[in-house]
Structures are given as C-alpha cells and as structure tokens.
Coordinates of C-alpha atoms in Angstrom, one line a residue:
Chain A
M1 CA 0.0 0.0 0.0
L2 CA 2.8 2.4 0.9
R3 CA 6.1 2.0 -0.9
A4 CA 9.4 4.0 -0.8
H5 CA 11.7 3.5 -3.7
N6 CA 15.3 4.8 -3.5
I7 CA 14.3 7.9 -1.5
S8 CA 17.1 10.4 -0.8
Y9 CA 16.7 13.9 0.5
A10 CA 19.3 16.5 1.2
I11 CA 19.3 20.2 2.2
G12 CA 22.4 21.8 0.7
D13 CA 25.3 19.4 1.6
K14 CA 23.5 17.9 4.5
I15 CA 22.1 14.5 3.6
L16 CA 18.9 13.8 5.7
V17 CA 17.8 10.5 4.3
K18 CA 19.5 8.2 1.7
D19 CA 18.5 5.2 -0.4
I20 CA 15.4 4.4 1.5
N21 CA 13.5 1.3 0.2
L22 CA 10.6 -0.1 2.1
I23 CA 7.1 -1.5 1.8
M24 CA 4.3 -1.0 4.4
K25 CA 1.1 -3.0 4.3
P26 CA -2.5 -2.4 5.5
G27 CA -3.2 -4.0 8.9
E28 CA 0.3 -3.3 10.1
V29 CA 1.8 -1.0 12.7
N30 CA 5.2 0.1 11.4
V31 CA 7.6 1.8 13.8
I32 CA 10.6 3.8 12.8
M33 CA 13.3 4.1 15.4
G34 CA 16.7 5.7 15.6
Q35 CA 18.8 8.5 17.3
N36 CA 17.8 12.1 17.1
G37 CA 18.8 13.4 13.7
A38 CA 18.8 9.9 12.1
G39 CA 16.2 11.1 9.6
K40 CA 13.1 9.4 11.1
S41 CA 10.8 12.5 11.0
T42 CA 12.1 13.6 7.6
L43 CA 11.2 10.1 6.2
L44 CA 7.8 10.3 7.8
K45 CA 7.2 13.8 6.3
I46 CA 8.2 12.5 2.8
L47 CA 5.9 9.5 3.1
A48 CA 3.0 11.8 4.4
G49 CA 3.5 14.0 1.3
S50 CA 4.6 17.2 3.0
I51 CA 8.0 17.4 1.4
N52 CA 8.1 17.9 -2.4
H53 CA 11.6 17.8 -3.8
Y54 CA 13.5 14.6 -3.1
G55 CA 15.1 11.8 -5.1
G56 CA 13.3 8.5 -5.7
E57 CA 9.6 8.1 -5.3
A58 CA 7.0 7.4 -2.6
V59 CA 4.0 5.5 -3.8
I60 CA 0.6 5.1 -2.1
K61 CA -1.9 2.7 -3.7
N62 CA 0.3 2.4 -6.8
R63 CA 0.3 6.1 -7.4
N64 CA 3.1 8.6 -6.7
I65 CA 2.3 10.7 -3.7
L66 CA 3.2 13.9 -5.6
G67 CA 0.4 13.0 -8.0
Y68 CA -2.2 13.3 -5.3
S69 CA -3.9 16.7 -4.6
Q70 CA -3.8 18.0 -1.1
A71 CA -7.5 17.4 -0.8
E72 CA -7.2 13.8 -1.9
L73 CA -4.3 13.1 0.5
A74 CA -6.3 14.7 3.4
K75 CA -9.0 12.0 3.0
L76 CA -6.4 9.2 2.7
R77 CA -3.9 9.9 5.5
A78 CA -3.7 11.8 8.8
V79 CA -0.7 13.0 10.8
L80 CA -0.4 13.3 14.5
S81 CA 2.6 15.4 15.7
Q82 CA 4.3 15.7 19.1
H83 CA 3.1 19.1 20.1
Y84 CA 0.5 21.7 19.2
E85 CA 0.5 25.3 20.2
I86 CA -2.8 27.2 19.9
F87 CA -3.1 30.9 20.7
F88 CA -6.8 31.5 20.9
P89 CA -9.5 29.9 23.0
I90 CA -11.1 27.0 21.0
T91 CA -13.2 24.1 22.3
V92 CA -12.2 20.5 22.2
D93 CA -15.0 19.5 19.9
E94 CA -14.1 22.2 17.4
I95 CA -10.5 20.9 17.3
V96 CA -11.8 17.3 16.7
M97 CA -14.2 18.6 14.1
M98 CA -11.2 20.0 12.2
G99 CA -10.5 16.4 11.3
R100 CA -13.7 16.4 9.3
Y101 CA -12.9 19.7 7.5
P102 CA -11.7 17.8 4.3
H103 CA -15.0 16.1 4.1
F104 CA -17.6 18.9 4.2
K105 CA -17.9 22.3 2.6
S106 CA -19.5 24.8 5.0
S107 CA -21.3 22.9 7.8
P108 CA -20.7 19.4 9.1
S109 CA -23.2 16.6 8.2
K110 CA -24.8 14.4 10.8
A111 CA -22.3 11.7 9.9
D112 CA -19.4 14.1 10.5
I113 CA -20.8 14.9 14.0
D114 CA -21.3 11.2 14.8
I115 CA -17.8 10.4 13.7
C116 CA -16.3 13.1 16.0
M117 CA -18.4 11.8 18.8
S118 CA -17.2 8.2 18.3
T119 CA -13.5 9.2 18.2
M120 CA -13.9 11.4 21.3
E121 CA -15.5 8.5 23.1
L122 CA -12.8 6.2 21.9
M123 CA -10.1 8.6 23.3
G124 CA -12.1 9.1 26.5
I125 CA -12.5 12.9 26.1
A126 CA -16.2 13.1 25.4
E127 CA -16.9 14.9 28.7
L128 CA -14.2 17.5 27.9
R129 CA -15.8 18.5 24.6
N130 CA -16.9 22.0 25.6
R131 CA -13.6 22.8 27.4
D132 CA -11.2 25.3 26.1
Y133 CA -8.3 23.3 24.5
N134 CA -5.7 25.6 26.2
T135 CA -6.9 24.6 29.7
L136 CA -6.3 20.9 29.1
S137 CA -3.3 18.9 30.5
G138 CA -0.7 17.6 28.1
G139 CA -2.2 14.2 28.0
E140 CA -5.7 15.4 27.5
A141 CA -4.5 17.7 24.7
Q142 CA -2.7 15.0 22.9
K143 CA -5.8 12.7 23.2
T144 CA -7.8 15.5 21.6
Q145 CA -5.4 15.7 18.7
M146 CA -5.5 11.9 18.4
A147 CA -9.3 12.1 18.2
R148 CA -9.0 14.7 15.5
V149 CA -6.6 12.7 13.3
L150 CA -8.7 9.6 13.7
A151 CA -11.9 11.5 12.8
Q152 CA -10.0 12.7 9.6
I153 CA -9.6 9.1 8.3
W154 CA -12.4 7.3 10.1
H155 CA -14.6 4.8 8.2
D156 CA -18.3 5.5 8.7
K157 CA -20.9 3.3 7.3
D158 CA -21.5 5.2 4.1
T159 CA -18.0 5.9 2.8
E160 CA -15.9 3.4 1.0
Q161 CA -14.0 1.0 3.3
S162 CA -10.6 1.4 1.6
P163 CA -7.6 1.3 3.9
K164 CA -6.3 4.6 5.4
I165 CA -2.9 5.6 6.7
L166 CA -2.2 7.1 10.1
F167 CA 1.2 8.7 10.6
L168 CA 2.3 9.3 14.2
D169 CA 5.4 11.6 14.6
E170 CA 6.7 11.0 18.2
P171 CA 3.1 11.0 19.4
V172 CA 3.7 10.1 23.0
S173 CA 7.2 11.5 23.7
S174 CA 5.9 14.0 26.3
L175 CA 3.2 11.8 27.8
D176 CA 3.1 9.7 30.9
L177 CA 3.0 5.9 30.8
H178 CA -0.7 5.5 30.9
Y179 CA -1.4 7.9 28.0
Q180 CA 1.5 6.4 26.0
H181 CA -0.1 3.0 26.1
H182 CA -3.6 4.3 25.6
I183 CA -2.6 6.1 22.4
M184 CA -0.6 3.2 21.1
Q185 CA -3.4 0.7 21.8
V186 CA -5.8 2.9 19.9
A187 CA -3.3 3.0 17.0
R188 CA -2.9 -0.8 17.2
D189 CA -6.7 -1.3 17.0
F190 CA -7.0 1.1 14.1
A191 CA -4.4 -1.0 12.2
G192 CA -6.4 -4.1 13.2
R193 CA -9.4 -2.8 11.2
G194 CA -7.3 -3.0 8.0
N195 CA -5.5 0.4 8.1
L196 CA -1.9 1.2 8.0
V197 CA -0.1 2.9 10.9
A198 CA 3.4 4.4 10.6
A199 CA 4.9 5.8 13.8
V200 CA 8.2 7.4 14.9
L201 CA 8.8 6.3 18.5
H202 CA 11.7 6.7 21.0
D203 CA 10.9 4.0 23.4
I204 CA 12.1 0.6 22.1
N205 CA 9.9 -1.4 24.5
L206 CA 6.8 0.6 23.5
A207 CA 7.8 -0.3 19.9
V208 CA 8.3 -4.0 20.6
S209 CA 4.9 -4.1 22.4
Y210 CA 2.8 -2.6 19.6
A211 CA 4.7 -2.9 16.3
D212 CA 4.4 -5.5 13.5
R213 CA 7.5 -4.1 11.9
I214 CA 10.4 -2.1 13.3
I215 CA 12.6 -0.1 11.0
F216 CA 15.9 1.0 12.6
M217 CA 17.5 4.1 11.0
K218 CA 21.1 5.4 11.4
D219 CA 22.6 8.4 9.7
G220 CA 19.7 8.7 7.2
K221 CA 19.8 5.1 6.1
I222 CA 17.9 2.0 7.1
A223 CA 20.2 0.0 9.4
K224 CA 17.9 -3.0 9.8
C225 CA 14.3 -3.9 9.4
Y226 CA 12.4 -6.5 11.5
G227 CA 9.1 -8.1 10.6
A228 CA 6.4 -9.5 12.9
G229 CA 7.7 -12.3 15.1
E230 CA 11.3 -11.8 14.2
S231 CA 13.7 -11.7 17.1
I232 CA 15.5 -8.4 17.4
D233 CA 19.3 -8.6 17.8
S234 CA 20.4 -6.5 20.8
E235 CA 23.7 -5.8 19.0
V236 CA 21.7 -3.9 16.3
V237 CA 19.8 -1.9 19.0
S238 CA 23.1 -1.2 20.7
S239 CA 24.8 0.1 17.6
V240 CA 21.8 2.1 16.4
F241 CA 21.5 4.0 19.8
D242 CA 25.2 3.9 20.7
I243 CA 24.4 2.4 24.1
K244 CA 24.9 -1.1 25.4
T245 CA 21.6 -3.0 25.5
H246 CA 20.5 -6.5 26.3
S247 CA 17.1 -8.1 25.8
I248 CA 15.2 -10.2 28.4
L249 CA 11.8 -11.8 28.4
N250 CA 8.8 -9.6 29.2
P251 CA 6.7 -11.7 31.6
F252 CA 3.5 -9.9 30.6
N253 CA 3.4 -10.6 26.9
G254 CA 6.3 -13.0 26.2
K255 CA 8.0 -10.4 23.9
Q256 CA 11.5 -9.0 24.1
L257 CA 12.2 -6.4 26.8
F258 CA 15.3 -4.2 26.3
V259 CA 17.3 -3.1 29.3
V260 CA 20.2 -0.7 29.1
N261 CA 23.6 -0.8 30.7
N262 CA 23.8 2.8 32.0
R263 CA 27.5 2.7 32.8
L264 CA 28.6 4.3 29.6
Chain B
M1 CA -17.4 31.8 27.6
L2 CA -21.0 31.6 26.9
N3 CA -21.1 28.2 25.3
N4 CA -24.7 27.7 26.1
I5 CA -25.8 30.8 24.1
N6 CA -26.5 30.2 20.4
N7 CA -24.5 32.1 17.8
R8 CA -27.8 33.1 16.2
T9 CA -29.0 34.7 19.4
I10 CA -25.8 36.9 19.5
Y11 CA -26.3 37.9 15.8
I12 CA -30.0 38.8 16.4
F13 CA -29.1 40.9 19.5
L14 CA -26.4 42.7 17.6
A15 CA -28.6 43.3 14.6
V16 CA -31.4 44.8 16.7
L17 CA -28.9 47.0 18.5
L18 CA -27.6 48.1 15.1
V19 CA -31.0 49.1 13.7
M20 CA -31.6 51.2 16.9
L21 CA -28.2 52.8 16.6
V22 CA -28.7 53.7 13.0
V23 CA -31.9 55.6 13.9
I24 CA -30.3 57.3 16.9
S25 CA -27.1 58.2 14.9
A26 CA -29.1 59.7 12.1
G27 CA -30.8 62.0 14.7
V28 CA -27.8 63.1 16.7
G29 CA -25.5 66.0 15.9
A30 CA -25.4 69.8 15.8
V31 CA -29.1 69.6 14.9
Y32 CA -31.1 67.1 16.9
M33 CA -33.8 65.1 15.1
P34 CA -35.9 62.8 17.3
A35 CA -36.8 59.3 16.1
G36 CA -40.4 60.4 15.4
E37 CA -39.3 63.1 13.0
I38 CA -36.9 60.7 11.3
I39 CA -39.8 58.2 10.8
D40 CA -42.0 61.0 9.4
I41 CA -39.2 62.0 7.0
V42 CA -38.8 58.5 5.8
L43 CA -42.5 57.8 5.4
N44 CA -43.0 61.1 3.6
Y45 CA -40.1 60.4 1.2
T46 CA -41.2 56.9 0.4
G47 CA -44.8 58.2 -0.1
I48 CA -46.3 55.9 2.4
K49 CA -47.7 58.7 4.5
A50 CA -47.6 62.4 3.6
S51 CA -46.7 64.8 6.4
A52 CA -45.3 68.2 6.8
V53 CA -41.6 67.9 7.2
N54 CA -38.9 70.5 7.5
P55 CA -37.2 70.5 4.1
V56 CA -33.8 71.5 5.7
H57 CA -34.0 68.6 8.0
E58 CA -35.0 66.3 5.2
G59 CA -31.9 67.4 3.2
L60 CA -29.7 67.0 6.2
F61 CA -31.1 63.6 6.9
F62 CA -30.7 62.2 3.4
Q63 CA -27.6 64.0 2.2
I64 CA -25.5 64.1 5.4
R65 CA -26.7 62.0 8.3
L66 CA -27.8 58.9 6.5
P67 CA -24.7 58.4 4.2
R68 CA -22.5 59.1 7.2
T69 CA -24.2 56.5 9.3
F70 CA -24.0 54.0 6.6
M71 CA -20.3 54.8 6.0
C72 CA -19.7 54.1 9.8
F73 CA -21.6 50.9 9.5
I74 CA -19.6 49.6 6.5
V75 CA -16.2 50.8 7.6
G76 CA -16.7 49.5 11.2
A77 CA -17.6 46.1 9.8
A78 CA -14.8 46.1 7.3
L79 CA -12.0 47.0 9.8
S80 CA -13.3 44.6 12.4
V81 CA -13.6 41.6 10.0
S82 CA -10.1 42.5 8.8
G83 CA -8.7 42.5 12.3
A84 CA -10.3 39.1 13.1
V85 CA -9.0 37.6 9.9
M86 CA -5.4 39.0 10.4
Q87 CA -5.3 37.8 14.0
S88 CA -6.3 34.3 12.9
L89 CA -4.1 34.2 9.8
F90 CA -0.9 35.3 11.7
R91 CA -2.0 33.4 14.8
N92 CA -1.3 36.5 16.7
P93 CA -3.7 38.3 19.1
I94 CA -2.1 41.8 18.7
V95 CA -2.3 42.5 14.9
E96 CA -4.8 44.6 13.1
P97 CA -4.7 46.7 9.9
G98 CA -3.7 49.8 11.7
L99 CA -0.7 48.2 13.5
V100 CA 0.9 46.4 10.6
G101 CA 0.9 49.4 8.2
T102 CA -1.9 48.4 5.8
S103 CA -4.0 51.5 6.8
A104 CA -1.1 53.9 6.8
G105 CA 0.1 52.6 3.4
A106 CA -3.4 53.0 2.0
A107 CA -3.7 56.5 3.4
L108 CA -0.4 57.5 1.8
G109 CA -1.7 56.2 -1.6
A110 CA -5.0 58.1 -1.2
S111 CA -3.3 61.3 -0.1
F112 CA -1.0 61.0 -3.1
I113 CA -4.0 61.1 -5.4
F114 CA -5.6 63.8 -3.2
V115 CA -2.6 66.1 -3.8
F116 CA -1.5 65.1 -7.3
G117 CA -4.8 63.9 -8.8
K118 CA -5.2 67.0 -10.9
L119 CA -1.8 66.5 -12.7
D120 CA -1.7 65.6 -16.3
I121 CA -0.5 62.0 -15.9
F122 CA -3.7 61.3 -14.0
R123 CA -5.9 63.0 -16.6
N124 CA -5.4 59.9 -18.8
M125 CA -6.9 57.9 -16.0
A126 CA -9.9 60.1 -15.7
F127 CA -12.1 57.2 -17.0
M128 CA -11.6 55.6 -13.6
G129 CA -13.2 58.6 -12.0
D130 CA -13.9 58.1 -8.3
L131 CA -12.3 54.7 -8.3
L132 CA -8.8 56.1 -8.9
M133 CA -8.2 57.0 -5.3
P134 CA -9.4 53.7 -3.8
L135 CA -7.2 51.9 -6.4
V136 CA -4.0 53.8 -5.6
A137 CA -4.9 53.4 -1.9
F138 CA -5.0 49.6 -2.5
A139 CA -1.6 49.8 -4.1
G140 CA -0.2 51.7 -1.1
G141 CA -1.8 49.3 1.4
L142 CA -0.5 46.3 -0.6
A143 CA 3.0 47.6 -0.7
A144 CA 3.0 48.3 3.0
T145 CA 1.5 44.9 3.9
F146 CA 4.0 43.0 1.8
I147 CA 7.0 44.9 3.2
V148 CA 5.9 44.0 6.7
Y149 CA 5.0 40.4 5.8
S150 CA 8.3 39.8 4.0
F151 CA 10.3 41.2 6.9
S152 CA 8.5 39.2 9.6
S153 CA 8.3 35.8 7.9
S154 CA 11.1 33.4 7.3
F155 CA 10.7 29.8 6.1
G156 CA 7.0 30.2 6.2
K157 CA 6.8 31.2 9.9
V158 CA 5.7 34.6 10.9
N159 CA 7.5 36.1 13.9
A160 CA 4.9 38.2 15.8
A161 CA 7.4 40.5 17.5
T162 CA 9.2 41.3 14.2
M163 CA 5.8 41.9 12.6
I164 CA 4.9 44.6 15.1
L165 CA 8.4 46.2 14.8
A166 CA 8.2 46.1 11.0
G167 CA 4.7 47.6 11.3
I168 CA 6.1 50.5 13.4
A169 CA 8.7 51.2 10.7
V170 CA 6.3 51.1 7.8
N171 CA 3.7 53.1 9.7
A172 CA 6.4 55.8 10.4
M173 CA 7.5 55.8 6.8
A174 CA 3.9 56.1 5.5
A175 CA 3.0 58.7 8.0
G176 CA 6.1 60.7 7.0
G177 CA 5.1 60.4 3.4
T178 CA 1.6 61.6 4.2
G179 CA 3.0 64.4 6.3
F180 CA 5.3 65.5 3.4
L181 CA 2.3 65.5 1.0
A182 CA 0.4 67.7 3.5
Y183 CA 3.4 70.0 3.7
I184 CA 3.7 70.6 0.0
A185 CA 0.0 70.7 -0.7
R186 CA -2.0 74.0 -0.9
D187 CA -3.6 75.0 2.4
P188 CA -7.2 73.7 2.3
Q189 CA -6.0 70.4 1.0
A190 CA -3.3 70.2 3.6
R191 CA -5.8 70.7 6.4
S192 CA -8.0 67.8 5.2
I193 CA -5.0 65.5 4.9
T194 CA -4.0 66.1 8.5
F195 CA -7.6 65.6 9.6
W196 CA -7.7 62.4 7.5
S197 CA -4.7 60.8 9.2
L198 CA -6.9 60.6 12.4
G199 CA -9.9 59.4 10.5
T200 CA -13.2 61.2 9.9
F201 CA -16.6 60.4 8.6
S202 CA -17.6 64.0 8.0
G203 CA -17.0 63.8 4.2
A204 CA -19.2 60.7 3.7
D205 CA -21.5 60.9 0.6
W206 CA -23.6 58.4 -1.3
K207 CA -21.0 57.9 -4.0
G208 CA -18.4 56.9 -1.5
V209 CA -20.9 54.7 0.4
L210 CA -21.7 52.9 -2.8
I211 CA -18.0 52.2 -3.6
V212 CA -17.2 51.0 0.0
L213 CA -20.4 49.0 0.2
T214 CA -19.7 47.1 -3.0
V215 CA -16.1 46.3 -2.2
S216 CA -16.7 45.5 1.5
V217 CA -19.6 43.1 0.9
A218 CA -17.6 41.3 -1.8
C219 CA -14.5 41.1 0.4
I220 CA -16.3 40.1 3.6
I221 CA -18.2 37.3 1.8
T222 CA -14.9 36.0 0.3
L223 CA -13.2 36.1 3.6
A224 CA -16.1 34.3 5.3
G225 CA -15.5 31.5 2.8
F226 CA -12.0 31.1 4.3
A227 CA -13.3 30.7 7.9
K228 CA -12.8 26.9 8.0
Q229 CA -9.3 27.2 6.7
L230 CA -8.5 30.0 9.2
N231 CA -9.7 27.6 11.9
A232 CA -7.5 24.8 10.7
I233 CA -4.4 27.1 10.5
Q234 CA -4.6 27.6 14.3
L235 CA -3.1 24.1 14.5
G236 CA 0.0 25.4 12.6
D237 CA 0.9 25.6 9.0
S238 CA 2.0 22.0 8.4
E239 CA -1.0 20.6 10.3
A240 CA -3.3 22.7 8.1
N241 CA -1.5 21.3 5.1
Y242 CA -2.2 17.8 6.4
L243 CA -5.9 18.8 6.4
G244 CA -5.7 19.4 2.7
I245 CA -5.2 23.2 2.7
N246 CA -2.7 24.8 0.4
V247 CA -1.4 27.2 3.1
E248 CA 0.9 29.4 1.0
R249 CA -1.8 30.0 -1.6
M250 CA -4.4 30.7 1.0
K251 CA -2.2 33.3 2.8
I252 CA -1.6 35.2 -0.4
Q253 CA -5.3 35.2 -1.3
I254 CA -6.4 36.3 2.1
I255 CA -3.8 39.1 2.3
L256 CA -4.9 40.4 -1.1
V257 CA -8.6 40.4 -0.2
N258 CA -8.0 41.8 3.2
T259 CA -5.8 44.6 2.0
L260 CA -8.4 45.6 -0.6
L261 CA -11.1 45.7 2.1
V262 CA -9.0 47.9 4.4
S263 CA -7.6 50.1 1.7
V264 CA -10.9 51.1 0.1
A265 CA -12.3 51.9 3.5
T266 CA -9.2 53.9 4.5
S267 CA -9.3 55.9 1.2
M268 CA -12.8 57.2 2.2
V269 CA -12.4 57.9 5.9
G270 CA -8.7 57.9 6.8
V271 CA -6.8 55.8 9.3
I272 CA -8.9 54.5 12.1
S273 CA -6.8 52.3 14.4
F274 CA -7.7 49.9 17.2
V275 CA -11.3 49.1 16.2
G276 CA -10.1 46.1 14.2
L277 CA -8.0 45.0 17.2
V278 CA -10.7 45.3 20.0
V279 CA -13.9 44.1 18.3
P280 CA -12.7 40.5 17.6
H281 CA -11.3 40.2 21.1
L282 CA -14.7 41.2 22.6
L283 CA -16.3 38.5 20.5
R284 CA -13.7 35.9 21.6
I285 CA -14.2 36.6 25.2
L286 CA -18.0 36.2 24.6
K287 CA -17.9 32.9 22.8
G288 CA -14.6 31.5 21.6
S289 CA -12.6 31.8 18.3
D290 CA -14.4 29.8 15.7
N291 CA -13.8 32.0 12.6
R292 CA -17.2 31.3 11.2
Y293 CA -18.6 33.1 14.2
L294 CA -15.9 35.7 14.5
I295 CA -16.3 37.0 11.0
T296 CA -20.1 37.4 11.1
G297 CA -19.9 38.7 14.6
S298 CA -17.1 41.2 13.8
A299 CA -19.1 42.6 10.9
L300 CA -22.1 43.3 13.2
L301 CA -20.2 44.4 16.4
G302 CA -17.8 46.4 14.3
A303 CA -20.7 48.4 12.8
V304 CA -22.2 48.9 16.3
V305 CA -18.9 50.2 17.8
M306 CA -18.1 52.5 14.9
I307 CA -21.6 54.1 14.8
T308 CA -21.4 54.6 18.6
V309 CA -17.9 56.2 18.5
D310 CA -18.8 58.4 15.6
M311 CA -21.9 59.7 17.6
L312 CA -19.6 60.5 20.5
C313 CA -17.3 62.5 18.2
R314 CA -20.3 64.6 17.1
I315 CA -21.6 65.1 20.6
I316 CA -18.6 65.7 22.8
I317 CA -17.5 69.1 21.4
A318 CA -20.7 70.0 19.4
P319 CA -21.2 71.9 17.2
A320 CA -17.6 71.1 16.2
E321 CA -16.6 67.5 15.9
M322 CA -13.6 65.5 16.9
P323 CA -11.6 63.2 14.6
I324 CA -12.7 59.6 15.3
G325 CA -9.1 58.3 15.5
I326 CA -8.7 60.2 18.8
I327 CA -11.5 58.3 20.5
T328 CA -10.6 54.9 19.1
A329 CA -7.0 55.5 20.2
F330 CA -8.0 56.5 23.7
V331 CA -10.2 53.4 24.1
G332 CA -8.1 51.0 21.9
A333 CA -4.6 51.7 23.2
P334 CA -5.3 50.6 26.8
V335 CA -6.9 47.5 25.4
F336 CA -3.8 46.9 23.4
L337 CA -1.7 47.2 26.6
W338 CA -4.1 44.8 28.3
L339 CA -3.6 42.3 25.5
L340 CA 0.2 42.6 25.8
Y341 CA -0.2 41.9 29.5
R342 CA -2.4 38.9 28.8
N343 CA -0.1 37.7 26.1
R344 CA 2.9 37.8 28.4
N345 CA 1.1 35.8 31.1
S346 CA -0.7 33.4 28.8
A347 CA 2.1 30.9 28.5
R348 CA 2.4 30.7 32.3
K349 CA -1.3 30.4 33.0
G350 CA -2.1 28.2 30.0
G351 CA -4.4 29.9 27.5
F352 CA -4.8 33.4 26.3
Y353 CA -8.0 34.2 28.2
A354 CA -7.3 31.8 31.1

C-alpha cells in the first residue's frame, strides 16, 4: 500500500535520508526508530506527502504521492505530531471537528458529527468536549489531537472502506506511561481494522509491544528492518542507539524487553 | 465563555442593536432630530404617509446624516472583519490593519492622489473617476503589507514581534510620506490630509458609500469563505497542510482580499486604528474563536462600535466634531496594553483568556 523506492533527500550538503526502500502493508503497525537526527521524522514527512523535492519516489496505492492533490491526501492519511500550540480559545469538539474539514464544505453533516463523537469517546474525552483546549493537561490535549486525526480518516458506514494511513510523529514523547499505552493501543486497534499505521517512536519497549515491523535508522539510512515475530538482535539496537543494551523476556506478553547498561 | 448561548442569538441581538443605533445616529449632531421626526421624513419620502416635514432637516437627513451613518456601519464592519482575519491568519492576538501598516500605506496612496490627482498624468486615467483614489490606496496598502510580511516571515513562519516592529517602521514611513504631502499641498487640502490621518466620517457621501459598500460586501463574503481554513491554520501551517489546505496560496489570497477591504475603507475615511483590534477580542471573550462566528460577529459588532464612537465624536464638542481616531486610540490603546499583558502571562497560565 505504501512503498518507498530509493528515496534520498538533502538540504544543501546535509544528507537527511539516503537510499530508503521499504514497503508497508495495511493492517500493520510500522515503527521507525533511531537516534535524534537519524532522519526518522524527515522520512515520515516524505511518506506523508509534505516534502516535495526529493530523489526517488514514494507511492501510495500504486500512485506517486506527488500526483495526489492536497484534498485527496487529506482524505487518505492523517498525521499526529508531538506538540501543538494554539493561541486562541477554542473548544475540544471544534478541534476534533477540524479532522472532518476535508469532508464537508461549510457545515458538518450528521455523519461528521457522529464520527467526531465516536473518536472522542474512543479517546475518553467526550466529557471534555466543551472545554477550552488551552486549559487541558498535556495528556488530554494529545488525546484530543488523536481524536482529531482519527476523525479525519475514520470509516463511517456510508463511505468506501478502503484502507487509510495514520502517521504518528513522536506522538507520545511527552506523555506519561498510561497515556502512551492508551494512544498506542488505539493505533494498534486502528491498524487491526485494515488500516496502516506508521509511527516514529523513541521507546524501544513501546515499539516492541505494539509494532508488527520495526525499522531502525542510522545516519539517514535504514540500518535494519524486523518483521512480525522476528527476534531483534540486541547488538543492532546497541549500535543504532550507541548504548549497550540487552534483551530479556517480558513476563506480561512474552515479547522481548530491552534493558540498558547505563554505565557508559 | 457563553457556550450555552446560540450564535444566532448573538447575531440577532447585535442586529437589533444596530438598527436602533442607525436611527439614533441619524438624529444626533449639531441639529437634533428625534426618532419620530426621522420616521416622518422616511414615510413622507417613500410616499407611504404624507406629512409636513422640515425640508432643511430632510436634506440634512438624506444627504449628510444617512450616508455618514451607513459609512460608519460599513467601515466598522470592514475594519473589524479585517482584524479578526489577520489575527487568525498570523496566529497573533495583537495584529490589526492599523498596526501592521496596511491602513497607513493606503492613506499614503490616497493622499498622493488627493494632492497630485489633478496633474496631467492622472488626466489619462480620468475614466476611472472616483475609483482612482481607492485603487491607488489599495496599491499603497498592498506595498506596506507585503513589506511588513516579508520582513517578519522566514521559512513560512511569521514572527509576531518582528511583525509589530516592521509595522512600526512602515507606519512611520507612510505617516512621514503623508505628512510630506500635506506640507507641499496647498492650504485647504493640507488641512484635510491632517484631519484624515486621524480618520473622519464628515465627508461621507452616497457615491463613497456605494463604492465602499460594494467592495466590502464582496471582500467580507470572500473572507467568510475562508473561515474553516482559518480555523485549521490555528493548529499550525503544516497541520493545516495535512488537512488538505494549500497554506501558501491561502495566505496570499487572504492578504490580497483583506488589503483591498482595508484600503478602500481607508481611502474614504482615513486611518482608524484599534477598532479592528478590539472588536474580535470582545467576541472571543464572549464565545470562543471559531472564525465562522468571529467574521459574522465582527461585521455586526464592528458596525455597532463604529456608529457609537462616531456619535460620541459629534456630541462631545458639538457643534464642532472630533476626529474619530482620537477616541478609538483613547479606548483602543489601553486594550492593546491589556492584550500585551495577557499575552505575556498566557504561557504561564495556559491559554490566552485563562
């Protein structure tokens, strides 16, 4: 569904990503990991269609991303970023309704309102819907934004059921444990309904818990890619993050759990 | 915030207030005409009910008071909608056409035609007639706006502080230019240019009303069409982009329409600052910042405020009258300081009106 073919991107002499080849399929949660500056967010922006001039091509549903109009892309994929700053008072439900803006002209239909209600309930923020966004805690604010991006690509009964893409760019980096898992679980469920999720995460254990595929990046290139069920080599993790790691068994889910030797 | 009050209730309240103010405003001034007399004049004129009316008062009403009141109505709406749109577009609570140089640039353009309009080069443009001055004002407003915008934006992000500073510089430059024109102009013209730099509605006539009305209605309807996109841009430029909006194109379209709106109004009545700043904030305090509500609300409340302030100008030192810019500055500048104070504290308290 989403394919990167020989993607390279540089600003001046600085190479941000180089020779990226990958395929992402509907139903999967793909997590991109790597150090700060490894090119993760840049790759995500290219795949989401917000960078225009790069080498190689990014293809969604057998069509080059650059061939889509902004309006078409808006109905096909949504992007959740790490942080939002809003300067004027605006209610939670209006923020969530923005997710439906690509779908209606001047006023929302009954279906648009229902979809917003469903995603707000899913994120557990329905009671906050008349609150001013600026008075929310960091976790509540990010859940509001998650409800918004979900509303943007939500399947309702009447629209076509083709798979959508959810991009998450460090969505949980500033959140506490509970919120981190809540947002990742919702993303996981969203993928489970036949959609594609591509996320940049910093926490390797969060990635192991929720990802079908983990893509490790280093210095703008893909260092190693692990599919579902493949065991991750702790040497790879150590070299990607420049810190000694070791994996043990997570007693809760039987998956790998990475621990770090903090004596650098 | 009054979340439980319907937008429509606010609009109806403002509209009723507006109709009342139009009648009162038409009656107030050096010669007082009570509402009853105004109704008689209107009924007599339209032929619904003949009655003995004072012909001097009738002329005063139709040729002076009524166009003036309508001019206040339209210009108030235009400046306030412009303030609301600019604040949303630049995601900045302290911008308005007067502060970022648009009005001053337009005034410079208009005074240029005021002083040099009789020269030979402009004879060839005589076919444009009364539209020449608004058009040159638009050119001046556009030049000023783009200078400020290009200085304050880098890599698609607008720096609010730089924008205000660039606005100060462009305002000073345009005011200097207007002052120079006043200096080299012959005396009666010079007097009106000075008067104009503080704004006045005393010269309003039906021709001007018609021009401003046409342009303002077209521009405000166009801007209202951008309301949804202006909401989306509150999330940030790239987020608005993810919602399917071509942000760069939208910004240029809005700046063009907004500058046209402000320039044409300014070419008729001069520079009136702070109305565009204050009105949208009153509405936000009342019921949030959805631009669909802000634009409609600003048009109504802006008209209410402008008519009220113009009445004050006519009453305070009657039979003379005060330039309207003096009162808007006295009321608006403290509000501006209050906004700065709010803005400074907003990060700490979380939320601009928190």
